[in-house]
């Protein structure tokens, strides 16, 4: 586990609260919300006294930021602001499949830290990757289509071209994106059988780390293009997680 039981309990007590989204975004209809966490006036400190109970939420935020920095061997300042996300059993439709690098960003890695167990559903799915020990024709075809799309859009200036978001507000296909909609719905069906595909089950205290690019000092970075991912619907329970992008 990324956090010890005591560290996880402290983070849950100070971060996973009903008022976490009081000044941010939470849509009960969609069953999804997010909020940004920054450790106030201590944000520029590399270390803090974790025995100082007065820090409360700041202590947990700083501990997690420092743990991520140590794990990736990257300065804490290279991380974007921690983002708290919550998905409830109202999160029935996957909103998008995306690549965190995007065209305009400099993100190199993503860290997801799960703060709760999810009774059923809520997996993070990587539809372009084969699950170890399995060979899926659907994954192979999707992988080829995504790679073709990546290369076809290589010269676009739109940083969001790597989003697969073809559905309208009522979950219907947008008429101008029939091809994208076909693949998007196929990934949604993959979530019905998560054990057959490359999925990560949310378990409290567990961290998921994946890279978007390999740095090449003498040439352009090599993009790890097949780390497209999305969040499967939450069937039962609550899904709380922290996310940070590292540049």
PDB file of C-alpha atoms in Angstrom:
ATOM      1  CA  UNK A   1       0.000   0.000   0.000  1.00  0.00           C
ATOM      2  CA  UNK A   2       1.091   3.555  -0.762  1.00  0.00           C
ATOM      3  CA  UNK A   3      -0.064   4.794   2.668  1.00  0.00           C
ATOM      4  CA  UNK A   4       0.231   3.043   6.003  1.00  0.00           C
ATOM      5  CA  UNK A   5      -3.070   2.207   7.769  1.00  0.00           C
ATOM      6  CA  UNK A   6      -2.556   5.161  10.143  1.00  0.00           C
ATOM      7  CA  UNK A   7      -1.773   7.567   7.288  1.00  0.00           C
ATOM      8  CA  UNK A   8      -4.785   6.345   5.321  1.00  0.00           C
ATOM      9  CA  UNK A   9      -7.069   6.759   8.334  1.00  0.00           C
ATOM     10  CA  UNK A  10      -5.803  10.316   8.870  1.00  0.00           C
ATOM     11  CA  UNK A  11      -6.314  11.196   5.210  1.00  0.00           C
ATOM     12  CA  UNK A  12      -9.827   9.744   5.218  1.00  0.00           C
ATOM     13  CA  UNK A  13     -10.747  11.640   8.381  1.00  0.00           C
ATOM     14  CA  UNK A  14      -9.464  14.997   7.138  1.00  0.00           C
ATOM     15  CA  UNK A  15     -10.188  14.798   3.380  1.00  0.00           C
ATOM     16  CA  UNK A  16     -13.114  12.412   2.795  1.00  0.00           C
ATOM     17  CA  UNK A  17     -15.809  14.642   4.267  1.00  0.00           C
ATOM     18  CA  UNK A  18     -19.315  15.616   3.232  1.00  0.00           C
ATOM     19  CA  UNK A  19     -18.332  19.270   2.885  1.00  0.00           C
ATOM     20  CA  UNK A  20     -15.335  18.487   0.650  1.00  0.00           C
ATOM     21  CA  UNK A  21     -17.147  19.945  -2.354  1.00  0.00           C
ATOM     22  CA  UNK A  22     -18.983  22.791  -0.618  1.00  0.00           C
ATOM     23  CA  UNK A  23     -16.996  25.414  -2.524  1.00  0.00           C
ATOM     24  CA  UNK A  24     -16.320  23.328  -5.610  1.00  0.00           C
ATOM     25  CA  UNK A  25     -18.109  21.131  -8.112  1.00  0.00           C
ATOM     26  CA  UNK A  26     -20.343  18.156  -7.433  1.00  0.00           C
ATOM     27  CA  UNK A  27     -23.179  17.059  -9.693  1.00  0.00           C
ATOM     28  CA  UNK A  28     -25.497  14.685  -7.837  1.00  0.00           C
ATOM     29  CA  UNK A  29     -27.293  13.752 -11.060  1.00  0.00           C
ATOM     30  CA  UNK A  30     -24.068  12.633 -12.727  1.00  0.00           C
ATOM     31  CA  UNK A  31     -22.727  11.216  -9.460  1.00  0.00           C
ATOM     32  CA  UNK A  32     -19.395  12.957  -9.924  1.00  0.00           C
ATOM     33  CA  UNK A  33     -17.491  15.808  -8.331  1.00  0.00           C
ATOM     34  CA  UNK A  34     -14.003  17.191  -7.931  1.00  0.00           C
ATOM     35  CA  UNK A  35     -12.182  19.656  -5.733  1.00  0.00           C
ATOM     36  CA  UNK A  36      -8.616  20.980  -5.592  1.00  0.00           C
ATOM     37  CA  UNK A  37      -6.494  20.614  -2.465  1.00  0.00           C
ATOM     38  CA  UNK A  38      -3.515  22.804  -1.755  1.00  0.00           C
ATOM     39  CA  UNK A  39      -1.811  22.983   1.587  1.00  0.00           C
ATOM     40  CA  UNK A  40      -2.351  26.704   2.138  1.00  0.00           C
ATOM     41  CA  UNK A  41       0.589  28.740   3.377  1.00  0.00           C
ATOM     42  CA  UNK A  42       2.697  25.604   3.809  1.00  0.00           C
ATOM     43  CA  UNK A  43       2.553  24.700   0.121  1.00  0.00           C
ATOM     44  CA  UNK A  44       6.156  25.701  -0.539  1.00  0.00           C
ATOM     45  CA  UNK A  45       7.639  23.704   2.310  1.00  0.00           C
ATOM     46  CA  UNK A  46       9.283  20.450   1.293  1.00  0.00           C
ATOM     47  CA  UNK A  47       8.806  18.886   4.739  1.00  0.00           C
ATOM     48  CA  UNK A  48       6.480  19.487   7.666  1.00  0.00           C
ATOM     49  CA  UNK A  49       6.191  18.263  11.233  1.00  0.00           C
ATOM     50  CA  UNK A  50       3.655  15.479  10.833  1.00  0.00           C
ATOM     51  CA  UNK A  51       3.228  15.334  14.609  1.00  0.00           C
ATOM     52  CA  UNK A  52       1.680  18.812  14.598  1.00  0.00           C
ATOM     53  CA  UNK A  53      -2.022  17.995  14.965  1.00  0.00           C
ATOM     54  CA  UNK A  54      -2.991  21.584  14.137  1.00  0.00           C
ATOM     55  CA  UNK A  55      -2.208  21.052  10.467  1.00  0.00           C
ATOM     56  CA  UNK A  56      -5.184  18.704   9.965  1.00  0.00           C
ATOM     57  CA  UNK A  57      -5.937  18.419   6.255  1.00  0.00           C
ATOM     58  CA  UNK A  58      -2.718  20.236   5.328  1.00  0.00           C
ATOM     59  CA  UNK A  59      -0.702  17.541   7.054  1.00  0.00           C
ATOM     60  CA  UNK A  60      -2.309  14.771   4.991  1.00  0.00           C
ATOM     61  CA  UNK A  61      -2.041  16.738   1.741  1.00  0.00           C
ATOM     62  CA  UNK A  62       1.630  17.493   2.301  1.00  0.00           C
ATOM     63  CA  UNK A  63       2.409  13.935   3.333  1.00  0.00           C
ATOM     64  CA  UNK A  64       0.791  12.580   0.164  1.00  0.00           C
ATOM     65  CA  UNK A  65       2.507  15.139  -2.064  1.00  0.00           C
ATOM     66  CA  UNK A  66       5.863  14.308  -0.497  1.00  0.00           C
ATOM     67  CA  UNK A  67       5.260  10.559  -0.788  1.00  0.00           C
ATOM     68  CA  UNK A  68       4.455  10.945  -4.495  1.00  0.00           C
ATOM     69  CA  UNK A  69       7.576  13.058  -5.030  1.00  0.00           C
ATOM     70  CA  UNK A  70       9.779  10.476  -3.319  1.00  0.00           C
ATOM     71  CA  UNK A  71       8.223   7.580  -5.202  1.00  0.00           C
ATOM     72  CA  UNK A  72       8.713   9.242  -8.605  1.00  0.00           C
ATOM     73  CA  UNK A  73      12.085  10.747  -7.595  1.00  0.00           C
ATOM     74  CA  UNK A  74      10.737  14.093  -8.732  1.00  0.00           C
ATOM     75  CA  UNK A  75      10.622  17.420  -6.810  1.00  0.00           C
ATOM     76  CA  UNK A  76       7.329  18.090  -5.078  1.00  0.00           C
ATOM     77  CA  UNK A  77       7.057  21.432  -6.896  1.00  0.00           C
ATOM     78  CA  UNK A  78       6.787  19.576 -10.221  1.00  0.00           C
ATOM     79  CA  UNK A  79       3.383  18.235  -9.234  1.00  0.00           C
ATOM     80  CA  UNK A  80       0.130  19.971 -10.103  1.00  0.00           C
ATOM     81  CA  UNK A  81      -2.386  20.693  -7.343  1.00  0.00           C
ATOM     82  CA  UNK A  82      -3.875  17.545  -5.843  1.00  0.00           C
ATOM     83  CA  UNK A  83      -7.367  16.905  -7.171  1.00  0.00           C
ATOM     84  CA  UNK A  84      -9.964  15.133  -5.027  1.00  0.00           C
ATOM     85  CA  UNK A  85     -12.583  13.203  -7.002  1.00  0.00           C
ATOM     86  CA  UNK A  86     -15.724  11.427  -5.887  1.00  0.00           C
ATOM     87  CA  UNK A  87     -17.917   9.061  -7.880  1.00  0.00           C
ATOM     88  CA  UNK A  88     -21.099   7.656  -6.375  1.00  0.00           C
ATOM     89  CA  UNK A  89     -23.525   4.989  -7.582  1.00  0.00           C
ATOM     90  CA  UNK A  90     -25.142   7.811  -9.554  1.00  0.00           C
ATOM     91  CA  UNK A  91     -22.094   7.696 -11.857  1.00  0.00           C
ATOM     92  CA  UNK A  92     -23.717   5.339 -14.369  1.00  0.00           C
ATOM     93  CA  UNK A  93     -22.229   6.588 -17.657  1.00  0.00           C
ATOM     94  CA  UNK A  94     -18.524   6.878 -18.397  1.00  0.00           C
ATOM     95  CA  UNK A  95     -18.016  10.546 -19.296  1.00  0.00           C
ATOM     96  CA  UNK A  96     -14.918  10.228 -21.475  1.00  0.00           C
ATOM     97  CA  UNK A  97     -11.826   8.247 -22.371  1.00  0.00           C
ATOM     98  CA  UNK A  98      -8.732  10.390 -22.461  1.00  0.00           C
ATOM     99  CA  UNK A  99      -4.963  10.662 -22.404  1.00  0.00           C
ATOM    100  CA  UNK A 100      -3.548  12.889 -19.649  1.00  0.00           C
ATOM    101  CA  UNK A 101      -0.696  14.191 -21.773  1.00  0.00           C
ATOM    102  CA  UNK A 102      -2.966  15.857 -24.345  1.00  0.00           C
ATOM    103  CA  UNK A 103      -1.448  17.874 -27.161  1.00  0.00           C
ATOM    104  CA  UNK A 104      -0.745  21.092 -25.333  1.00  0.00           C
ATOM    105  CA  UNK A 105       0.444  19.870 -21.935  1.00  0.00           C
ATOM    106  CA  UNK A 106       3.772  18.845 -20.462  1.00  0.00           C
ATOM    107  CA  UNK A 107       2.466  16.148 -18.140  1.00  0.00           C
ATOM    108  CA  UNK A 108       4.745  13.142 -17.851  1.00  0.00           C
ATOM    109  CA  UNK A 109       2.918  10.969 -15.309  1.00  0.00           C
ATOM    110  CA  UNK A 110      -0.342  10.558 -13.409  1.00  0.00           C
ATOM    111  CA  UNK A 111      -0.726   9.285  -9.854  1.00  0.00           C
ATOM    112  CA  UNK A 112      -4.122   8.146  -8.572  1.00  0.00           C
ATOM    113  CA  UNK A 113      -4.454   7.381  -4.870  1.00  0.00           C
ATOM    114  CA  UNK A 114      -7.640   5.614  -3.803  1.00  0.00           C
ATOM    115  CA  UNK A 115      -9.071   6.713  -0.469  1.00  0.00           C
ATOM    116  CA  UNK A 116     -11.984   4.273  -0.340  1.00  0.00           C
ATOM    117  CA  UNK A 117     -12.929   0.765  -1.369  1.00  0.00           C
ATOM    118  CA  UNK A 118     -15.715   0.549  -3.936  1.00  0.00           C
ATOM    119  CA  UNK A 119     -18.149  -2.320  -3.436  1.00  0.00           C
ATOM    120  CA  UNK A 120     -18.796  -2.839  -7.151  1.00  0.00           C
ATOM    121  CA  UNK A 121     -17.598  -1.008 -10.244  1.00  0.00           C
ATOM    122  CA  UNK A 122     -15.516   2.158 -10.412  1.00  0.00           C
ATOM    123  CA  UNK A 123     -12.494   0.488 -12.019  1.00  0.00           C
ATOM    124  CA  UNK A 124      -9.947   2.518 -13.963  1.00  0.00           C
ATOM    125  CA  UNK A 125      -9.839   0.942 -17.425  1.00  0.00           C
ATOM    126  CA  UNK A 126      -7.049   1.102 -20.012  1.00  0.00           C
ATOM    127  CA  UNK A 127      -8.884  -0.110 -23.132  1.00  0.00           C
ATOM    128  CA  UNK A 128      -5.850  -0.047 -25.451  1.00  0.00           C
ATOM    129  CA  UNK A 129      -3.795  -2.391 -23.230  1.00  0.00           C
ATOM    130  CA  UNK A 130      -4.129  -6.167 -23.134  1.00  0.00           C
ATOM    131  CA  UNK A 131      -4.640  -7.824 -19.781  1.00  0.00           C
ATOM    132  CA  UNK A 132      -1.791 -10.167 -18.855  1.00  0.00           C
ATOM    133  CA  UNK A 133      -2.578 -13.711 -19.936  1.00  0.00           C
ATOM    134  CA  UNK A 134      -5.434 -12.682 -22.248  1.00  0.00           C
ATOM    135  CA  UNK A 135      -5.618 -11.687 -25.898  1.00  0.00           C
ATOM    136  CA  UNK A 136      -8.739  -9.757 -26.809  1.00  0.00           C
ATOM    137  CA  UNK A 137      -9.615  -9.053 -30.429  1.00  0.00           C
ATOM    138  CA  UNK A 138     -11.648  -6.025 -29.304  1.00  0.00           C
ATOM    139  CA  UNK A 139      -8.634  -4.556 -27.489  1.00  0.00           C
ATOM    140  CA  UNK A 140      -6.381  -5.201 -30.490  1.00  0.00           C
ATOM    141  CA  UNK A 141      -8.781  -3.410 -32.841  1.00  0.00           C
ATOM    142  CA  UNK A 142      -9.286  -0.537 -30.414  1.00  0.00           C
ATOM    143  CA  UNK A 143      -5.529  -0.209 -29.957  1.00  0.00           C
ATOM    144  CA  UNK A 144      -5.041   0.070 -33.735  1.00  0.00           C
ATOM    145  CA  UNK A 145      -7.851   2.625 -34.074  1.00  0.00           C
ATOM    146  CA  UNK A 146      -6.487   4.795 -31.255  1.00  0.00           C
ATOM    147  CA  UNK A 147      -2.985   4.719 -32.703  1.00  0.00           C
ATOM    148  CA  UNK A 148      -4.333   5.700 -36.113  1.00  0.00           C
ATOM    149  CA  UNK A 149      -6.291   8.571 -34.544  1.00  0.00           C
ATOM    150  CA  UNK A 150      -3.198   9.712 -32.631  1.00  0.00           C
ATOM    151  CA  UNK A 151      -1.067   9.791 -35.768  1.00  0.00           C
ATOM    152  CA  UNK A 152      -3.823  11.342 -37.887  1.00  0.00           C
ATOM    153  CA  UNK A 153      -4.280  14.193 -35.421  1.00  0.00           C
ATOM    154  CA  UNK A 154      -0.552  14.656 -34.806  1.00  0.00           C
ATOM    155  CA  UNK A 155      -0.426  18.169 -36.231  1.00  0.00           C
ATOM    156  CA  UNK A 156      -3.560  19.519 -34.598  1.00  0.00           C
ATOM    157  CA  UNK A 157      -3.271  22.467 -32.241  1.00  0.00           C
ATOM    158  CA  UNK A 158      -6.292  21.409 -30.214  1.00  0.00           C
ATOM    159  CA  UNK A 159      -4.979  20.111 -26.841  1.00  0.00           C
ATOM    160  CA  UNK A 160      -8.167  18.127 -26.259  1.00  0.00           C
ATOM    161  CA  UNK A 161      -8.047  16.044 -29.413  1.00  0.00           C
ATOM    162  CA  UNK A 162      -7.108  13.020 -27.297  1.00  0.00           C
ATOM    163  CA  UNK A 163     -10.488  13.005 -25.590  1.00  0.00           C
ATOM    164  CA  UNK A 164     -13.024  10.424 -26.698  1.00  0.00           C
ATOM    165  CA  UNK A 165     -16.211  12.130 -25.608  1.00  0.00           C
ATOM    166  CA  UNK A 166     -18.832  11.467 -28.267  1.00  0.00           C
ATOM    167  CA  UNK A 167     -21.961  11.378 -26.108  1.00  0.00           C
ATOM    168  CA  UNK A 168     -24.471  14.142 -25.592  1.00  0.00           C
ATOM    169  CA  UNK A 169     -26.110  15.128 -22.329  1.00  0.00           C
ATOM    170  CA  UNK A 170     -28.590  12.251 -22.381  1.00  0.00           C
ATOM    171  CA  UNK A 171     -25.981   9.634 -23.267  1.00  0.00           C
ATOM    172  CA  UNK A 172     -26.908   9.657 -26.959  1.00  0.00           C
ATOM    173  CA  UNK A 173     -24.349   9.601 -29.758  1.00  0.00           C
ATOM    174  CA  UNK A 174     -23.422  12.905 -31.354  1.00  0.00           C
ATOM    175  CA  UNK A 175     -24.318  12.474 -35.011  1.00  0.00           C
ATOM    176  CA  UNK A 176     -21.053  13.997 -36.245  1.00  0.00           C
ATOM    177  CA  UNK A 177     -18.951  11.408 -34.371  1.00  0.00           C
ATOM    178  CA  UNK A 178     -20.379   7.979 -35.266  1.00  0.00           C
ATOM    179  CA  UNK A 179     -16.986   6.236 -35.450  1.00  0.00           C
ATOM    180  CA  UNK A 180     -15.848   7.577 -32.085  1.00  0.00           C
ATOM    181  CA  UNK A 181     -19.213   6.709 -30.579  1.00  0.00           C
ATOM    182  CA  UNK A 182     -18.908   3.094 -31.719  1.00  0.00           C
ATOM    183  CA  UNK A 183     -15.584   2.628 -29.954  1.00  0.00           C
ATOM    184  CA  UNK A 184     -16.689   4.558 -26.892  1.00  0.00           C
ATOM    185  CA  UNK A 185     -19.702   2.300 -26.402  1.00  0.00           C
ATOM    186  CA  UNK A 186     -17.483  -0.750 -26.879  1.00  0.00           C
ATOM    187  CA  UNK A 187     -15.309   0.417 -23.982  1.00  0.00           C
ATOM    188  CA  UNK A 188     -18.422   0.965 -21.871  1.00  0.00           C
ATOM    189  CA  UNK A 189     -19.361  -2.675 -22.497  1.00  0.00           C
ATOM    190  CA  UNK A 190     -15.853  -3.737 -21.417  1.00  0.00           C
ATOM    191  CA  UNK A 191     -16.683  -2.328 -17.985  1.00  0.00           C
ATOM    192  CA  UNK A 192     -19.393  -4.984 -17.639  1.00  0.00           C
ATOM    193  CA  UNK A 193     -16.620  -7.637 -17.531  1.00  0.00           C
ATOM    194  CA  UNK A 194     -13.672  -5.847 -15.884  1.00  0.00           C
ATOM    195  CA  UNK A 195     -11.780  -9.061 -15.112  1.00  0.00           C
ATOM    196  CA  UNK A 196     -11.350  -9.679 -18.853  1.00  0.00           C
ATOM    197  CA  UNK A 197      -9.654  -6.351 -19.549  1.00  0.00           C
ATOM    198  CA  UNK A 198      -6.865  -4.143 -18.222  1.00  0.00           C
ATOM    199  CA  UNK A 199      -8.611  -2.587 -15.228  1.00  0.00           C
ATOM    200  CA  UNK A 200      -7.509  -1.427 -11.783  1.00  0.00           C
ATOM    201  CA  UNK A 201      -9.886  -1.996  -8.869  1.00  0.00           C
ATOM    202  CA  UNK A 202     -10.145   0.904  -6.394  1.00  0.00           C
ATOM    203  CA  UNK A 203      -8.789  -0.260  -3.024  1.00  0.00           C
ATOM    204  CA  UNK A 204      -8.234   2.218  -0.192  1.00  0.00           C
ATOM    205  CA  UNK A 205      -4.558   3.087   0.247  1.00  0.00           C
ATOM    206  CA  UNK A 206      -3.620   1.761  -3.178  1.00  0.00           C
ATOM    207  CA  UNK A 207      -1.836   3.989  -5.706  1.00  0.00           C
ATOM    208  CA  UNK A 208      -1.897   3.731  -9.486  1.00  0.00           C
ATOM    209  CA  UNK A 209       1.004   5.329 -11.377  1.00  0.00           C
ATOM    210  CA  UNK A 210       1.344   5.496 -15.147  1.00  0.00           C
ATOM    211  CA  UNK A 211       3.468   7.457 -17.604  1.00  0.00           C
ATOM    212  CA  UNK A 212       2.519   9.469 -20.680  1.00  0.00           C
ATOM    213  CA  UNK A 213       5.933  10.057 -22.179  1.00  0.00           C
ATOM    214  CA  UNK A 214       9.537   8.896 -22.045  1.00  0.00           C
ATOM    215  CA  UNK A 215      12.022  11.767 -21.936  1.00  0.00           C
ATOM    216  CA  UNK A 216      14.678  11.785 -24.640  1.00  0.00           C
ATOM    217  CA  UNK A 217      17.429  14.350 -23.929  1.00  0.00           C
ATOM    218  CA  UNK A 218      18.618  14.485 -27.552  1.00  0.00           C
ATOM    219  CA  UNK A 219      15.280  14.347 -29.368  1.00  0.00           C
ATOM    220  CA  UNK A 220      11.546  14.769 -28.979  1.00  0.00           C
ATOM    221  CA  UNK A 221       9.863  12.889 -26.139  1.00  0.00           C
ATOM    222  CA  UNK A 222       8.468   9.455 -26.931  1.00  0.00           C
ATOM    223  CA  UNK A 223       4.753   9.465 -26.194  1.00  0.00           C
ATOM    224  CA  UNK A 224       3.288   6.437 -24.426  1.00  0.00           C
ATOM    225  CA  UNK A 225       0.135   6.800 -26.459  1.00  0.00           C
ATOM    226  CA  UNK A 226      -1.749   3.681 -25.305  1.00  0.00           C
ATOM    227  CA  UNK A 227      -2.372   4.908 -21.746  1.00  0.00           C
ATOM    228  CA  UNK A 228      -5.796   6.206 -22.726  1.00  0.00           C
ATOM    229  CA  UNK A 229      -8.048   5.514 -19.757  1.00  0.00           C
ATOM    230  CA  UNK A 230     -11.457   6.112 -18.249  1.00  0.00           C
ATOM    231  CA  UNK A 231     -13.490   5.374 -15.120  1.00  0.00           C
ATOM    232  CA  UNK A 232     -16.050   2.589 -15.234  1.00  0.00           C
ATOM    233  CA  UNK A 233     -19.506   3.256 -13.744  1.00  0.00           C
ATOM    234  CA  UNK A 234     -19.884   2.857  -9.982  1.00  0.00           C
ATOM    235  CA  UNK A 235     -22.511   0.155  -9.441  1.00  0.00           C
ATOM    236  CA  UNK A 236     -22.467   0.118  -5.653  1.00  0.00           C
ATOM    237  CA  UNK A 237     -20.692   2.253  -3.060  1.00  0.00           C
ATOM    238  CA  UNK A 238     -18.606   5.424  -3.085  1.00  0.00           C
ATOM    239  CA  UNK A 239     -15.358   6.000  -4.949  1.00  0.00           C
ATOM    240  CA  UNK A 240     -13.040   8.632  -3.431  1.00  0.00           C
ATOM    241  CA  UNK A 241      -9.607   9.233  -4.912  1.00  0.00           C
ATOM    242  CA  UNK A 242      -6.825  11.801  -5.139  1.00  0.00           C
ATOM    243  CA  UNK A 243      -5.084  12.541  -8.416  1.00  0.00           C
ATOM    244  CA  UNK A 244      -1.921  14.416  -9.229  1.00  0.00           C
ATOM    245  CA  UNK A 245      -0.191  15.113 -12.531  1.00  0.00           C
ATOM    246  CA  UNK A 246       3.601  15.353 -12.603  1.00  0.00           C
ATOM    247  CA  UNK A 247       5.495  17.395 -15.165  1.00  0.00           C
TER     248      UNK A 247
END
